[in-house]
Coordinates of C-alpha atoms and ligand atoms in Angstrom, one line a residue:
X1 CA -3.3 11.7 6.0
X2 CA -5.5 13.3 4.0
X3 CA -5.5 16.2 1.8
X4 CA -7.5 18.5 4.4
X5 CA -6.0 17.4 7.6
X6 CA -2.4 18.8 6.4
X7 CA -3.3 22.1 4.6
X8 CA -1.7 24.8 6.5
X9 CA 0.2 22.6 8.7
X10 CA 3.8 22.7 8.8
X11 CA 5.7 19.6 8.4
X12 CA 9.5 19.0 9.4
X13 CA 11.0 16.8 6.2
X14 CA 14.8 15.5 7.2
X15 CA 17.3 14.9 4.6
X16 CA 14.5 16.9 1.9
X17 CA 17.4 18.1 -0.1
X18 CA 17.4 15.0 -2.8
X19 CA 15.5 11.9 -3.3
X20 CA 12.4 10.3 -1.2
X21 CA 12.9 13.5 1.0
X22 CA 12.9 16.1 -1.8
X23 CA 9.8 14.2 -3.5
X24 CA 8.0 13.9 0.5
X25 CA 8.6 17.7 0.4
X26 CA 6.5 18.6 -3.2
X27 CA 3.9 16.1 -2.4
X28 CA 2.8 17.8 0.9
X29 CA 3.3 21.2 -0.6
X30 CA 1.0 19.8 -3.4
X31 CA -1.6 19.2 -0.3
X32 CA -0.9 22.7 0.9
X33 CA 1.5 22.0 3.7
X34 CA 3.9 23.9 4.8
X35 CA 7.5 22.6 5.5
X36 CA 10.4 22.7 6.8
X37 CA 13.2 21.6 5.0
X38 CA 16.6 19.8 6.0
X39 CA 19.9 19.1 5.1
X40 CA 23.4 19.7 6.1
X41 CA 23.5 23.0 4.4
X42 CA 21.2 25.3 3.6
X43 CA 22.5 25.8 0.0
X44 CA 21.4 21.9 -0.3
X45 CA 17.6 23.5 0.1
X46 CA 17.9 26.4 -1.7
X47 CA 16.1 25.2 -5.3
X48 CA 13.3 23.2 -3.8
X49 CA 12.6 26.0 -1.3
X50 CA 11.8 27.8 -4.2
X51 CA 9.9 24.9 -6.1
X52 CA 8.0 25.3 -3.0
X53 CA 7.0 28.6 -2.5
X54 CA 5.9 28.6 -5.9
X55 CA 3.2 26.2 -4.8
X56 CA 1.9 28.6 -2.3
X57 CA 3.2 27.2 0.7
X58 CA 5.6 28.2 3.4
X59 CA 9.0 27.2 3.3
X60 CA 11.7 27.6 6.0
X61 CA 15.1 25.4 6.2
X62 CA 17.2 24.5 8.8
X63 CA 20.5 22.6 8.7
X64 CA 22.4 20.5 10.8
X65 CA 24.7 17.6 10.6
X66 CA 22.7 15.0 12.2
X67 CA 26.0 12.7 13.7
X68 CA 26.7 16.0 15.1
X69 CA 24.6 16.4 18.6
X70 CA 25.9 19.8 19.2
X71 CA 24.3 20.9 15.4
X72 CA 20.8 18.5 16.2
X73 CA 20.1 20.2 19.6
X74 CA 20.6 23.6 18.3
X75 CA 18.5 23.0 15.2
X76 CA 16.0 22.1 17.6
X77 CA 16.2 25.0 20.2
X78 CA 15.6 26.9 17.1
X79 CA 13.0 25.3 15.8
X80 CA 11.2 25.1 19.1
X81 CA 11.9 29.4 19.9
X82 CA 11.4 30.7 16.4
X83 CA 9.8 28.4 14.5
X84 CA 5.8 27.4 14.2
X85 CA 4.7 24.8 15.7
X86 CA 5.4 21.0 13.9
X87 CA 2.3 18.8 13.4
X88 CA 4.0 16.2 11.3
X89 CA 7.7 15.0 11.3
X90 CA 9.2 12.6 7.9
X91 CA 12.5 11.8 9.4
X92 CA 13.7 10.6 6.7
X93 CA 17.1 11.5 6.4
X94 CA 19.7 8.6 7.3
X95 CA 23.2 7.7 6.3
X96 CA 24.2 3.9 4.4
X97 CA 28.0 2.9 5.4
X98 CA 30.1 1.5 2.9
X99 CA 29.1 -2.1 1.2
X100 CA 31.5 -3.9 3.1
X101 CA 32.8 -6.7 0.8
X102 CA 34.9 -8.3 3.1
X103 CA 31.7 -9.0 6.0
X104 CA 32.9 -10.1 8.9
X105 CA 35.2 -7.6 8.8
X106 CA 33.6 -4.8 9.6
X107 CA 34.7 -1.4 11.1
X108 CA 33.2 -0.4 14.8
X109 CA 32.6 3.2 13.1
X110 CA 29.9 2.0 10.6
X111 CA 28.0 1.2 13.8
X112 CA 28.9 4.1 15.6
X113 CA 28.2 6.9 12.7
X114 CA 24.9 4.5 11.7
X115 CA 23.3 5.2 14.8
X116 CA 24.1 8.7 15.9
X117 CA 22.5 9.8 12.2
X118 CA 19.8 6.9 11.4
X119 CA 18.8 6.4 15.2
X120 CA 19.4 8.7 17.7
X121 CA 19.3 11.8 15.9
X122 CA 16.1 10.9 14.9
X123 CA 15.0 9.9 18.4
X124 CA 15.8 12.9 19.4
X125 CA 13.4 15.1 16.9
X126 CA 10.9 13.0 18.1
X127 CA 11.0 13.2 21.7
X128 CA 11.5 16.8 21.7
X129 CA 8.4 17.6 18.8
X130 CA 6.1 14.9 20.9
X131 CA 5.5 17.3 24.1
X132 CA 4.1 19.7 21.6
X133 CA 2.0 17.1 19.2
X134 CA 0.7 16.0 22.4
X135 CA -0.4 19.4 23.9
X136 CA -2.3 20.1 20.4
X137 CA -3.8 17.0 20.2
X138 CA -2.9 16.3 17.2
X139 CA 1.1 15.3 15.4
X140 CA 1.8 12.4 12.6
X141 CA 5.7 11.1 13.5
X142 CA 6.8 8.9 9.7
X143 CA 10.1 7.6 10.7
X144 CA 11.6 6.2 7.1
X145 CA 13.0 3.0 7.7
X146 CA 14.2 0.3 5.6
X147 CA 13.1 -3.3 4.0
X148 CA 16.9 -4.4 3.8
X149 CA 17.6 -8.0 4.5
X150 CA 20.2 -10.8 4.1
X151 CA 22.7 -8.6 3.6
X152 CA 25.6 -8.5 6.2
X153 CA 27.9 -6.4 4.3
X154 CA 25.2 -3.5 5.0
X155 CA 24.6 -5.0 8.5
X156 CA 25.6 -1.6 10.5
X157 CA 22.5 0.5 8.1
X158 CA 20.3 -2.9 8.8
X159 CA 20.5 -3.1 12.1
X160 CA 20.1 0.9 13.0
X161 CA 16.8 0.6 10.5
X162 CA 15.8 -2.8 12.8
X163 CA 16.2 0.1 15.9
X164 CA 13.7 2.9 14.0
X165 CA 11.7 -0.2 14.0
X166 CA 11.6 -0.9 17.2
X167 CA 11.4 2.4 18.4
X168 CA 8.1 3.3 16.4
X169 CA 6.8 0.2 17.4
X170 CA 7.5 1.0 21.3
X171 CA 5.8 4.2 21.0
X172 CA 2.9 4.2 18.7
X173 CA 1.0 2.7 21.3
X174 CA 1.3 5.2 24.2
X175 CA 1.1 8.3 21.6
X176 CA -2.2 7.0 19.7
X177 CA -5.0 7.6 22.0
X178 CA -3.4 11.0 22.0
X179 CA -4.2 12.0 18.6
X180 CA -0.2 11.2 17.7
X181 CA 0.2 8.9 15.0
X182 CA 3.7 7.0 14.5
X183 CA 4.5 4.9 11.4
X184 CA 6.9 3.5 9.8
X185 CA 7.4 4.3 6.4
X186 CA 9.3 2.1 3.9
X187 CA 10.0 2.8 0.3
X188 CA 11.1 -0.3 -1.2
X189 CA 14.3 0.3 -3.3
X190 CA 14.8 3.4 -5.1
X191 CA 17.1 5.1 -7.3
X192 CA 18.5 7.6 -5.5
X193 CA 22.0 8.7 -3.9
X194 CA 21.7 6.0 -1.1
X195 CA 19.7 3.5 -3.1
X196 CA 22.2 3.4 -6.2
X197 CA 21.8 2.8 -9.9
X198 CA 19.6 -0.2 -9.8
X199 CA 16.8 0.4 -7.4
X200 CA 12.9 1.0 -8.8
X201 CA 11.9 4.1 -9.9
X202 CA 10.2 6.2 -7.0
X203 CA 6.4 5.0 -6.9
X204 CA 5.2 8.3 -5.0
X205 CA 1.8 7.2 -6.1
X206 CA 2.1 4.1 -3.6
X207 CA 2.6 5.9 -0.5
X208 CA 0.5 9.1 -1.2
X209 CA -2.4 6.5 -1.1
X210 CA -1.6 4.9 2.0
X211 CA -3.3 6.5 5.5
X212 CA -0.4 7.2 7.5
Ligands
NAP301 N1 16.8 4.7 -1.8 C1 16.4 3.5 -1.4 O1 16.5 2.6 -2.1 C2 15.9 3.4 0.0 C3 15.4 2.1 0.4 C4 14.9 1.9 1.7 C5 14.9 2.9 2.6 N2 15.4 4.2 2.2 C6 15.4 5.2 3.2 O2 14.9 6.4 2.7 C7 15.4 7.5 3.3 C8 15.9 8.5 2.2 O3 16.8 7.9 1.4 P1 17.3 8.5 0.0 O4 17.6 7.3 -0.9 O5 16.3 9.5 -0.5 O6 18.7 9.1 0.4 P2 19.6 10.2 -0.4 O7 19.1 10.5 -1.7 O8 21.0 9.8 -0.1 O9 19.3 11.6 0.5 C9 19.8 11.7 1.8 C10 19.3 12.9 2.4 O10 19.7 12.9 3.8 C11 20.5 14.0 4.1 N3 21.6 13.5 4.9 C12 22.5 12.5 4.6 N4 23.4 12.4 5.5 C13 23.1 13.3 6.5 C14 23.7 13.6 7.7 N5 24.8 13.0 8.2 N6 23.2 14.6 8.5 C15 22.1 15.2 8.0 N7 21.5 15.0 6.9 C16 22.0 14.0 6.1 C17 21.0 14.5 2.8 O11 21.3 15.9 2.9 P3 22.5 16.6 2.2 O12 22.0 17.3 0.9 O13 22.9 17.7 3.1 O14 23.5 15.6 1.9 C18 19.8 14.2 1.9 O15 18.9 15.2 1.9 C19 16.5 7.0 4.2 O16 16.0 6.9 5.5 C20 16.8 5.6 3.7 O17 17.4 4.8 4.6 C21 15.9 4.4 1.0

């Protein structure tokens, strides 16, 4: 994406309250986007909203739970009856279950909550902001996935990461000819709330260069 196919635009940014979804957020305001910002709670939003409107751009946020389909369907209703329409989707926000020392052992619930918030919550924002892309002729879909390997104690994150995977892979195809773009988007580890102490500093430089 370039700097002139996204001015004006708005852009839905999942999880945007803190890390990689909070630095997604300036970096297409820098580019004069406009977005829409997530999180669980609105209060989560409130500082970078401003950051944001202070760029110039539009800001509106929306909140939901996302292992919560009651919350995900209603922020969409929303955002389909009140809201602009969405050219490009980061769904980026996504849960990591507890580092679970004692692999094989390893509660059905990491599974469970992994996929309702990391896979079929995001699913869902995409199959109900496609019709739309479609109709327009135009939509980018960056689904933030993951690099993470050889590590079973994490396998319930891995393996809900290996489904965004798939999924973007199963669907780029049919969407492209269409003027929808889907990638896959992953940051390499970071130092944030999910990544932990030790992961490399965010290289926003890296991505902003890639055409996505
Ligand atoms: N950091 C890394 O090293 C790394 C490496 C590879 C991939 N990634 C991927 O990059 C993406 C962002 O990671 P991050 O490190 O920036 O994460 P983070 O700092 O932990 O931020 C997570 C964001 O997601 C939101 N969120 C968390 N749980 C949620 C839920 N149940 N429902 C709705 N929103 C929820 C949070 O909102 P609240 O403010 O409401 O909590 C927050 O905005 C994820 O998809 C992750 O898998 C990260």
């Amino acid at each position: 994406m370039n700097k002139a196919d996204i001015k004006g635009k708005w852009a839905l940014v999942t999880g945007a309250s803190r890390g990689i979804g909070r630095q997604v957020s300036l970096g297409l305001a820098d580019y004069g986007c406009n977005v829409i910002l997530h999180s669980r709670d609105s209060a989560h939003t409130a500082t970078l909203a401003e950051e944001l409107t202070a760029k110039g751009v539009q800001v509106k946020q929306v909140a939901a739970e996302l292992s919560d389909e009651t919350q995900v369907d209603a922020m969409l209703a929303s955002l389909l009856s009140d809201g602009p329409a969405i050219d490009i989707v980061y769904n980026n926000a996504a849960i990591m279950t507890a580092y679970r020392d004692k692999w094989p052992v390893v509660p059905s619930d990491d599974f469970r909550v992994s996929f309702e918030v990391n896979v079929i919550a995001l699913v869902k924002i995409c199959h109900t902001l496609i019709p739309g892309m479609v109709e327009r002729g135009w939509g980018r879909i960056i689904n933030v996935t993951s690099g993470i390997a050889d590590q079973p104690e994490l396998i319930a994150y891995a393996i809900s990461k290996a489904a965004v995977d798939k999924y973007v892979k199963d669907i780029a195809g049919r969407l492209k000819d269409k003027g929808v773009l889907v990638n896959l988007l992953d940051p390499g580890w970071l130092r944030t709330d999910l990544g932990g102490p030790t992961g490399e500093l965010f290289r926003a430089q890296d991505w902003a260069n890639k055409q996505i």
